[in-house]
Coordinates of C-alpha atoms in Angstrom, one line a residue:
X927 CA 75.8 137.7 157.5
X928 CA 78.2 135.6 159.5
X929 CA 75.5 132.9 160.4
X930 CA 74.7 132.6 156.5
X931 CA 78.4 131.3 155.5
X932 CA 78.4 128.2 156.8
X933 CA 74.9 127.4 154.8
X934 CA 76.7 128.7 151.6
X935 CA 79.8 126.4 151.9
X936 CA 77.7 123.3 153.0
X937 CA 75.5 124.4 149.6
X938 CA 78.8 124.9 147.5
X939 CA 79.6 121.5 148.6
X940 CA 76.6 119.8 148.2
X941 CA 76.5 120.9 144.8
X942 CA 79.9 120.3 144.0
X943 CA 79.4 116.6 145.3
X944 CA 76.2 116.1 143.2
X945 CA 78.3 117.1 140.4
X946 CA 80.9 114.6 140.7
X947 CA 78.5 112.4 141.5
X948 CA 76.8 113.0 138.2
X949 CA 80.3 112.6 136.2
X950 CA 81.0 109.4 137.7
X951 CA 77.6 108.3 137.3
X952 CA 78.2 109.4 133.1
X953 CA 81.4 108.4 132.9
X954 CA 80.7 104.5 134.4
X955 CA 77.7 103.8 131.8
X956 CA 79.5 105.0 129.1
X957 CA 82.6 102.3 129.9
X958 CA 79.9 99.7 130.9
X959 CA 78.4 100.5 127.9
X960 CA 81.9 99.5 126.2
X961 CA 83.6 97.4 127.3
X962 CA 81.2 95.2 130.2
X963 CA 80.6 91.9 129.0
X964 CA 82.7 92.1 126.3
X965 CA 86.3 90.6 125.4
X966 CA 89.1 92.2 124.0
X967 CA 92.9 91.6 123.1
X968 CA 95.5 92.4 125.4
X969 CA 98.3 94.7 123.6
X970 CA 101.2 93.9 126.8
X971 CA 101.6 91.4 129.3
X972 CA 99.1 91.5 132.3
X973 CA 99.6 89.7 135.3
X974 CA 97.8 87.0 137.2
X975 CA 99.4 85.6 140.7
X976 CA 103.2 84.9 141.8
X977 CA 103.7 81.9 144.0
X978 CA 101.8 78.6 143.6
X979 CA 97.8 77.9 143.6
X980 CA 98.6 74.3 143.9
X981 CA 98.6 74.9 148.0
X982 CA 95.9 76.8 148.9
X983 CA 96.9 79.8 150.1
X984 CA 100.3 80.2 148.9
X985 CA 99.7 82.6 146.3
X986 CA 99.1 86.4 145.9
X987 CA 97.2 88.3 142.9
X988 CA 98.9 90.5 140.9
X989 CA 97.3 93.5 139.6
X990 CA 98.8 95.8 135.9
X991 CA 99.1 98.9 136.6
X992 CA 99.2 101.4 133.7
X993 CA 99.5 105.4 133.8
X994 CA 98.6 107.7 131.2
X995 CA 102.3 107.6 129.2
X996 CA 101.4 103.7 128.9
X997 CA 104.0 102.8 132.0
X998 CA 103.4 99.6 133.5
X999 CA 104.1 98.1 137.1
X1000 CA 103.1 95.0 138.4
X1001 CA 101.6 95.3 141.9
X1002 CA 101.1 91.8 144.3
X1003 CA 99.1 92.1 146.3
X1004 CA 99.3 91.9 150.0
X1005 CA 97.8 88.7 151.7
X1006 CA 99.5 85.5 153.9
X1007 CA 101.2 82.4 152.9
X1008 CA 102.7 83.4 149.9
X1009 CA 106.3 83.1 148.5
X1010 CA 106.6 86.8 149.3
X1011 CA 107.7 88.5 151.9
X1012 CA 103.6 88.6 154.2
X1013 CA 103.2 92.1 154.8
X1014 CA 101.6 95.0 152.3
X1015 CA 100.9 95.0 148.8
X1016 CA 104.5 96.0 146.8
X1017 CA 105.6 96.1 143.4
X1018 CA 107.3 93.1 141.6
X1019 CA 109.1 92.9 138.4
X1020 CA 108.2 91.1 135.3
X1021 CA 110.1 88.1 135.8
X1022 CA 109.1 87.2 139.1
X1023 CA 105.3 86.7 138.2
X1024 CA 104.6 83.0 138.4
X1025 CA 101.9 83.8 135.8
X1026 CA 100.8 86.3 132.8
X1027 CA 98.7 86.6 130.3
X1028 CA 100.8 87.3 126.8
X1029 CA 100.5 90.0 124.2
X1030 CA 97.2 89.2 121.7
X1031 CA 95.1 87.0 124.5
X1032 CA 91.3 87.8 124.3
X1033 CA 90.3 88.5 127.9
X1034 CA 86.8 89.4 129.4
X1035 CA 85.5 92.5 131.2
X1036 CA 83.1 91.1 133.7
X1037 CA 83.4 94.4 136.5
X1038 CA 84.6 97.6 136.2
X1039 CA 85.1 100.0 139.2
X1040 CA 85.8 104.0 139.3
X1041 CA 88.6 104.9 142.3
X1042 CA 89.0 108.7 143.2
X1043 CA 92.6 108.5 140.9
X1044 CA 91.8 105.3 138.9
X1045 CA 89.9 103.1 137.0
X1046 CA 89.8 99.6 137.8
X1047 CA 88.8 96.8 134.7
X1048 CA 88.4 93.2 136.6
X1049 CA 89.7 90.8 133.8
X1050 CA 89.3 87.4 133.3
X1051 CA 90.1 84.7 130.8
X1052 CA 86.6 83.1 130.8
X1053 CA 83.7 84.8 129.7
X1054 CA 81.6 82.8 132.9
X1055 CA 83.5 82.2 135.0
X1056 CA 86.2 84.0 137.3
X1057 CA 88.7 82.5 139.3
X1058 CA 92.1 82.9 140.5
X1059 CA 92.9 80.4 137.2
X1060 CA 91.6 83.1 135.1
X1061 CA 91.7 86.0 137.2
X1062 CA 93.4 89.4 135.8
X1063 CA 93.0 93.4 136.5
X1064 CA 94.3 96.3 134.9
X1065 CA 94.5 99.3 136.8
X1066 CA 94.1 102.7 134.5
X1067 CA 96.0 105.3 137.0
X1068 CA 94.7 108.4 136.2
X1069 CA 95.0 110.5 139.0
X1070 CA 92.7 112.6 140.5
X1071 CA 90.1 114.7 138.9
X1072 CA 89.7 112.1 135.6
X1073 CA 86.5 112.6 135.8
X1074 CA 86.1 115.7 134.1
X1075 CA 88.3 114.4 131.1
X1076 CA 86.7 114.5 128.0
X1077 CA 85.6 110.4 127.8
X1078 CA 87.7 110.3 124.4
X1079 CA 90.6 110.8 126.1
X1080 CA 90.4 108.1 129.0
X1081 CA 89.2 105.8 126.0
X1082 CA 92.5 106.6 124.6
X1083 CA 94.3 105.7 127.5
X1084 CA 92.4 102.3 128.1
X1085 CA 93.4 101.4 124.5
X1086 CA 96.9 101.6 125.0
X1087 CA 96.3 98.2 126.8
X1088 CA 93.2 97.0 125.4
X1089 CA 92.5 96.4 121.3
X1090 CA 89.7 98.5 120.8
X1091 CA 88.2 97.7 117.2
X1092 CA 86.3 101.1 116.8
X1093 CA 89.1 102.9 118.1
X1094 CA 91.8 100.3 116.0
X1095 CA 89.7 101.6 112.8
X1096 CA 89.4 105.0 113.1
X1097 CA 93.2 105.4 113.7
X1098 CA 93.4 103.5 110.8
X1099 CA 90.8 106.2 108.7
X1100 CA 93.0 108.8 110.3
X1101 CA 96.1 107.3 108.9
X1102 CA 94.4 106.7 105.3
X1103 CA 93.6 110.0 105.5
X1104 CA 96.7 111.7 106.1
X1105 CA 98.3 109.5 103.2
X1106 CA 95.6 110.3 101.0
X1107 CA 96.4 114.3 101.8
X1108 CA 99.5 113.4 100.7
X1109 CA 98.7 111.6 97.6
X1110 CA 96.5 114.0 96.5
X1111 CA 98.9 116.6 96.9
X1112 CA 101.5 114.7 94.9
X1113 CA 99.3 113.8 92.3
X1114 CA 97.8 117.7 92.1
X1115 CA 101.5 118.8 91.4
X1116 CA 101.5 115.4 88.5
X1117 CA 98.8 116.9 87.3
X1118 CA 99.9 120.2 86.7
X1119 CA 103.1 119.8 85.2
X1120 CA 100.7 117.8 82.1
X1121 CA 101.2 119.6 78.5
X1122 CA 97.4 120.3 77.2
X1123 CA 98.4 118.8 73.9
X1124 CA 99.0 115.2 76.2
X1125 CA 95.5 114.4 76.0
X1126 CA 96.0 110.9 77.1
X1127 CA 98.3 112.0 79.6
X1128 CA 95.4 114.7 80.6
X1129 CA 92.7 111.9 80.4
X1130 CA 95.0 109.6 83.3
X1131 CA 96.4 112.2 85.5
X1132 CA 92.7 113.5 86.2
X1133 CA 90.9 109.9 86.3
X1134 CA 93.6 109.5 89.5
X1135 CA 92.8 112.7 91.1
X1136 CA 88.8 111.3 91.2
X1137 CA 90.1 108.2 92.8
X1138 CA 91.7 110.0 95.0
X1139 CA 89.0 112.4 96.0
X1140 CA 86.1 109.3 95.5
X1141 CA 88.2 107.7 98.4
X1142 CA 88.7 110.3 100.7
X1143 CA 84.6 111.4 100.4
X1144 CA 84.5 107.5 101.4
X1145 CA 87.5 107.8 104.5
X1146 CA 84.9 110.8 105.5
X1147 CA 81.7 109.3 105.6
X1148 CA 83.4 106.7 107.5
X1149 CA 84.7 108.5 109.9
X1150 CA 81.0 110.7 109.8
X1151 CA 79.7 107.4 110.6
X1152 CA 82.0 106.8 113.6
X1153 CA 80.6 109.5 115.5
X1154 CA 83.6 111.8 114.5
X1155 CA 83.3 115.5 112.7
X1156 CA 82.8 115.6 109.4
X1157 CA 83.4 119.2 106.7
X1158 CA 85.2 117.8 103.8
X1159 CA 83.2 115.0 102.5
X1160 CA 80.8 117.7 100.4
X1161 CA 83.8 120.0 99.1
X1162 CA 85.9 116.3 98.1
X1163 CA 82.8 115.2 95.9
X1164 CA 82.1 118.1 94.4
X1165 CA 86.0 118.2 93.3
X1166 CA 85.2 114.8 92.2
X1167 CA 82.2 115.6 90.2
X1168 CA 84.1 118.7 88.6
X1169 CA 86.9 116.1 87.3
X1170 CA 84.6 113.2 86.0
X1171 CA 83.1 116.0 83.9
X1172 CA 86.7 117.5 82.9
X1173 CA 87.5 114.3 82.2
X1174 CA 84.5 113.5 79.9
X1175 CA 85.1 116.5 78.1
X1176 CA 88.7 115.6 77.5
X1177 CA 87.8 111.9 76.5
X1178 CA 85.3 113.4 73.9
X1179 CA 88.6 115.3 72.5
X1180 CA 90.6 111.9 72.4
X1181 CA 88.0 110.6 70.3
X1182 CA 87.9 112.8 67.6
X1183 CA 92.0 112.9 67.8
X1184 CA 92.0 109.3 67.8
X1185 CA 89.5 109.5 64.7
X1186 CA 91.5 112.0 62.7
X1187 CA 94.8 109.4 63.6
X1188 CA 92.7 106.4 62.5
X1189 CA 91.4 108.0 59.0
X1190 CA 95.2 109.2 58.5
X1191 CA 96.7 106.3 59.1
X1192 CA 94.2 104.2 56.8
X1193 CA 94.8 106.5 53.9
X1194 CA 98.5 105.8 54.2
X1195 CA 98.3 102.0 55.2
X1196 CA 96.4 101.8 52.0
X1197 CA 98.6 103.4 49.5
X1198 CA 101.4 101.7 50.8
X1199 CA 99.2 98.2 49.9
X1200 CA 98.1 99.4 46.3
X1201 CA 102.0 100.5 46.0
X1202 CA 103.1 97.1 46.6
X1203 CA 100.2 95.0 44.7
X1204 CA 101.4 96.7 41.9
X1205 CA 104.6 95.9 42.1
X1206 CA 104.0 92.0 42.4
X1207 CA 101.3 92.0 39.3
X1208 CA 104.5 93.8 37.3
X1209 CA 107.7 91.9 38.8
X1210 CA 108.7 88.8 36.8
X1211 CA 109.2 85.3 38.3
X1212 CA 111.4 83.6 36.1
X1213 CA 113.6 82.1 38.5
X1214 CA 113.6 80.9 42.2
X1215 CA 114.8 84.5 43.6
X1216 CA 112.7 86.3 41.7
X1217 CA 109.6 83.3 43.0
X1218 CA 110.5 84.1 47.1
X1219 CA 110.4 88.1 46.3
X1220 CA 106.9 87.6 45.0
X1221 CA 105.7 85.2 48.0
X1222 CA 107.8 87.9 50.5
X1223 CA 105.4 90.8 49.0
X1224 CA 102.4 89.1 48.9
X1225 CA 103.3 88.1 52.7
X1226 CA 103.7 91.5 53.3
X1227 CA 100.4 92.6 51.5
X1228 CA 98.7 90.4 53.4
X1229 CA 99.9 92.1 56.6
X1230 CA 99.0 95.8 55.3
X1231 CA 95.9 94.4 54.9
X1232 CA 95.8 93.1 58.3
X1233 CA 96.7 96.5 59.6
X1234 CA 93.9 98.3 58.1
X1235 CA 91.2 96.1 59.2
X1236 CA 92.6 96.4 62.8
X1237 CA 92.6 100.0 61.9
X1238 CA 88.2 100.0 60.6
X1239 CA 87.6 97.9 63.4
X1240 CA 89.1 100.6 66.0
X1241 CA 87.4 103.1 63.8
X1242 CA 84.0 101.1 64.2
X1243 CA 84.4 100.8 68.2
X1244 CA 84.8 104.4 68.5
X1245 CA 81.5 104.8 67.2
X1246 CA 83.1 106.3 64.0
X1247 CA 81.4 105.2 60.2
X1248 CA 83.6 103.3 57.8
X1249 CA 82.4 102.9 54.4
X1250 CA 80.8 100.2 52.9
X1251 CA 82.9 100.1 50.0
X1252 CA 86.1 100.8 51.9
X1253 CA 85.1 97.0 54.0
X1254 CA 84.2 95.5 50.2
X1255 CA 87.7 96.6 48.7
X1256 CA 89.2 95.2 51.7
X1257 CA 87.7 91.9 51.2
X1258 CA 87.8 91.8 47.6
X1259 CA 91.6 92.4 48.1
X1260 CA 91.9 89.9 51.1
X1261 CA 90.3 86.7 48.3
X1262 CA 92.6 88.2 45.6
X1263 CA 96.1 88.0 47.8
X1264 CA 94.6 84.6 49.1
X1265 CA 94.4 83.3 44.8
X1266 CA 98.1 85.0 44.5
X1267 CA 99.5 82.6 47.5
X1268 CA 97.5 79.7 46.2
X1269 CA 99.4 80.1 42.8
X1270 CA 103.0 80.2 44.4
X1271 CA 102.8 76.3 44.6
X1272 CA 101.9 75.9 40.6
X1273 CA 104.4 78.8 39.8
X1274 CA 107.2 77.2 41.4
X1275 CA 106.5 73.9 39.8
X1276 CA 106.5 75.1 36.7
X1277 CA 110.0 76.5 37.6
X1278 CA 111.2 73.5 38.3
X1279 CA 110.0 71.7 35.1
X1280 CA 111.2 74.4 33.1
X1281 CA 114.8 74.0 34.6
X1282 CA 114.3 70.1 34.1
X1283 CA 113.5 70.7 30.2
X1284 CA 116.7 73.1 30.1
X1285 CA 118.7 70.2 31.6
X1286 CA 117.1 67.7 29.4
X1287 CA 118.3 69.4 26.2
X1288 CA 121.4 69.9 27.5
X1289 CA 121.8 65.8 28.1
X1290 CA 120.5 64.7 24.9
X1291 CA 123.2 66.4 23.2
X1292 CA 125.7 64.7 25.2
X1293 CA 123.8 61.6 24.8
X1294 CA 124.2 62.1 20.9
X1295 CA 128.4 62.4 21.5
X1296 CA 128.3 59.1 23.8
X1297 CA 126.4 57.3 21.3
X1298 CA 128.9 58.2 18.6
X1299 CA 131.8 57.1 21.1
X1300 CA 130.1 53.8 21.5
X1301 CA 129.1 53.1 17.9
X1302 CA 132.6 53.7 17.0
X1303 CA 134.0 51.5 19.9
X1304 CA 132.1 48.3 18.8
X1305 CA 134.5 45.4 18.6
X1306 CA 136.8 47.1 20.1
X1307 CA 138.3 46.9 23.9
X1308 CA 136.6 50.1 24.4
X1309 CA 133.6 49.2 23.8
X1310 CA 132.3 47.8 27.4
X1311 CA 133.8 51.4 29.2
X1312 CA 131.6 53.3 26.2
X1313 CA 128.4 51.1 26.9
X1314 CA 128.7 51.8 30.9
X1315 CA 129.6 55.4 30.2
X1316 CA 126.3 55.2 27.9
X1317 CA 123.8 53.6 30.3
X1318 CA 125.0 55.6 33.5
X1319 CA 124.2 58.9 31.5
X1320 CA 120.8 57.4 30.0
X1321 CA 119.8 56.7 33.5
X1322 CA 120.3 60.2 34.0
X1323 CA 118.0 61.3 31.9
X1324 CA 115.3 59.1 32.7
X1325 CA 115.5 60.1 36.4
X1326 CA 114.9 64.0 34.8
X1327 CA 112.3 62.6 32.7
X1328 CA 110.3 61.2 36.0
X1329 CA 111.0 64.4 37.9
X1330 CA 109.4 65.7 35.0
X1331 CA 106.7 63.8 35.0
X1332 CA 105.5 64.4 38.4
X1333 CA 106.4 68.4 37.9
X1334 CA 103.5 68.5 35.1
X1335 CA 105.2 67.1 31.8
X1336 CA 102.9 65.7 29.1
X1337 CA 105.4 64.0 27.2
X1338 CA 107.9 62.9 30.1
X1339 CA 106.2 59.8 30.8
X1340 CA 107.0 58.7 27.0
X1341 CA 110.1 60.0 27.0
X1342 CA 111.3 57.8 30.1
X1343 CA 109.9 54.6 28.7
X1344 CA 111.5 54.7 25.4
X1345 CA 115.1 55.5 27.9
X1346 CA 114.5 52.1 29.3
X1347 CA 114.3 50.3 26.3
X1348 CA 116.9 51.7 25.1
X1349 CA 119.1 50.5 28.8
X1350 CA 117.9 47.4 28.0
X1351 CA 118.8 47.1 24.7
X1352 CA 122.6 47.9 25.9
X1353 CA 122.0 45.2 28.7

């Protein structure tokens, strides 16, 4: 028994060194597969070399050293001539690095190297070429045993440093998910608190719960698509699918609400129009007053009118019948309160003409009195202030009689000539 135990541990380690051998082997073609070749924003300042390249020799790398919490040292390392202290590599700060590479610079990964408690990305600022110019590392300190992390997790490390798109975007479907959870919840307790009589409120509470469950079905096919797990997208759509119907159904409810409103509101919009159209074919206009009430009701007709074809025309685009005749009498009525504005014009002018034959009357019997003052004046001293007083108040009435004229008057037009011949008679 004693002369098998040896052959057991050198099998036990055999096989535990085939095994590492294997996860290493794994682990390096999945980060070739990554990141080799490729370039990739920097998220924190990496160093290149402290002292001067300008001399030769009188410079020493620096490598960027970062542990799992996302720590950073700078590490020169150790070789002759340089401003430094000769001797073994040591640790520098920030500031004393002759040269860096800032935040958001796009370098290349052209070798990547596993160490028993690190991973080692050789950097570089060209994607051909690799010199001390361009030369950079970043040193992933791990410790040992990384090799049996999940790879997920060492990705997650390396991204702390490098801008992983993939990994930039589904933290970013994460995030959108978590707010959407939130959103959803939010809009759930919205929902809820809705009165069942608040169709429209009904109708735009639940169209927002589907956009909120269409989106995350999307956020979860995305992130399906990304490789990650994936047991919500089905139950999200078919919440989505139950509230496009619910809201179908309540839409179909609005619509004959919304029809019932429509046919109310005509009836009334009507009798308020035939209401008022009688009360301008009854309502006198004798005087101006009485002239701007009419046009004011007609206006107002007019806009009663306007209402109820707005109202057929909703009526129509809900898919709902309005009657023939009910569109006839509406543009009968339309042409008839057109004729009734028309005629404001005429009935105004013949206001004005009427209050110009009023006034005319009224001057011809003052007239009469200033020709018996000036007949009785002749030879007299008084006789030029009764002939002026005469003349100013026949000029007077011919000006009436022309306004008269161009309000309609038959007879004005005679009237004013035989005014001037009688003005020039007194000349």
């Amino acid at each position: 028994m004693r002369s098998i135990r040896p052959l057991t541990l050198v099998v036990l380690l055999s096989m535990t060194t085939a095994l590492y051998a294997a996860k290493s082997s794994s682990l390096l073609t999945n980060l070739n597969s990554e990141f080799l070749g490729q370039s990739f924003p920097i998220k924190h300042r990496v160093g290149r070399y402290v002292g001067s390249t300008s001399s030769g020799e009188q410079y020493r790398l620096v490598d960027t050293e970062v542990d799992i919490n996302g720590n950073i040292k700078y590490l020169a390392r150790s070789g002759g001539g340089g401003v430094i202290t000769l001797g073994p590599s040591q640790h520098i700060s920030e500031n004393q690095m002759t040269a860096s590479f800032d935040p958001g610079a796009r370098l290349w990964v052209w070798k990547i190297e596993l160490k028993d408690d690190r991973i080692e990305f050789w950097l570089s600022s060209s994607e051909t070429t690799h010199t001390v110019a361009t030369y950079a590392k970043l040193k992933f300190m791990l410790g040992k045993g990384y090799e049996s992390w999940d790879y997920g997790r060492i990705e997650g490390v390396i991204a702390n440093s490098l801008r992983i798109e993939r990994l930039e975007k589904l933290a970013q479907l994460k995030a959108d998910y978590t707010d959407l959870k939130r959103q959803l919840e939010a809009a759930k307790s919205t929902d809820s608190s809705v009165p069942a009589k608040d169709l429209d409120g009904q109708i735009s509470s639940k169209q927002h719960l589907q956009v909120l469950y269409e989106k995350l079905v999307a956020n979860r096919l995305e992130i399906s698509s990304m490789g990650q797990s994936d047991t919500e997208s089905a139950t999200f759509r078919k919440e989505a699918d139950a509230i496009r119907i619910a809201v179908a159904q309540l839409q179909e409810q609005r619509k004959s609400q919304r029809r019932a409103e429509l046919a109310a509101n005509a009836t009334a919009v009507r009798q308020q129009y035939v209401s008022l159209k009688q009360r301008i074919s009854t309502t006198p206009s004798n005087n101006k007053l009485q002239l701007q009430h009419r046009q004011d009701d007609i206006a107002a007709a007019r806009k009663l009118l306007g209402d109820l074809k707005s109202n057929y025309t909703q009526q129509q685009a809900f898919g709902f019948l309005v009657p023939p005749a009910d569109l006839s009498w509406l543009d009968t009525e339309s042409k008839t309160l057109d004729s009734l504005l028309a005629d404001v014009p005429n009935m105004e002018a013949r206001l004005n003409l009427n209050a110009l034959e009023v006034q005319y009357k009224a001057m011809e019997q003052k007239r009469n009195a200033l020709q018996a003052a000036y007949m009785k004046a002749a030879g007299t001293p008084d006789q030029t202030a009764a002939a002026d007083a005469l003349k100013k108040h026949l000029r007077l009435m011919y000006d009436n009689r022309i306004a008269a004229e161009r309000a309609g008057s038959k007879s004005a037009k005679q009237q004013a000539a035989g005014l001037q011949m009688v003005m020039q008679h007194l000349n």
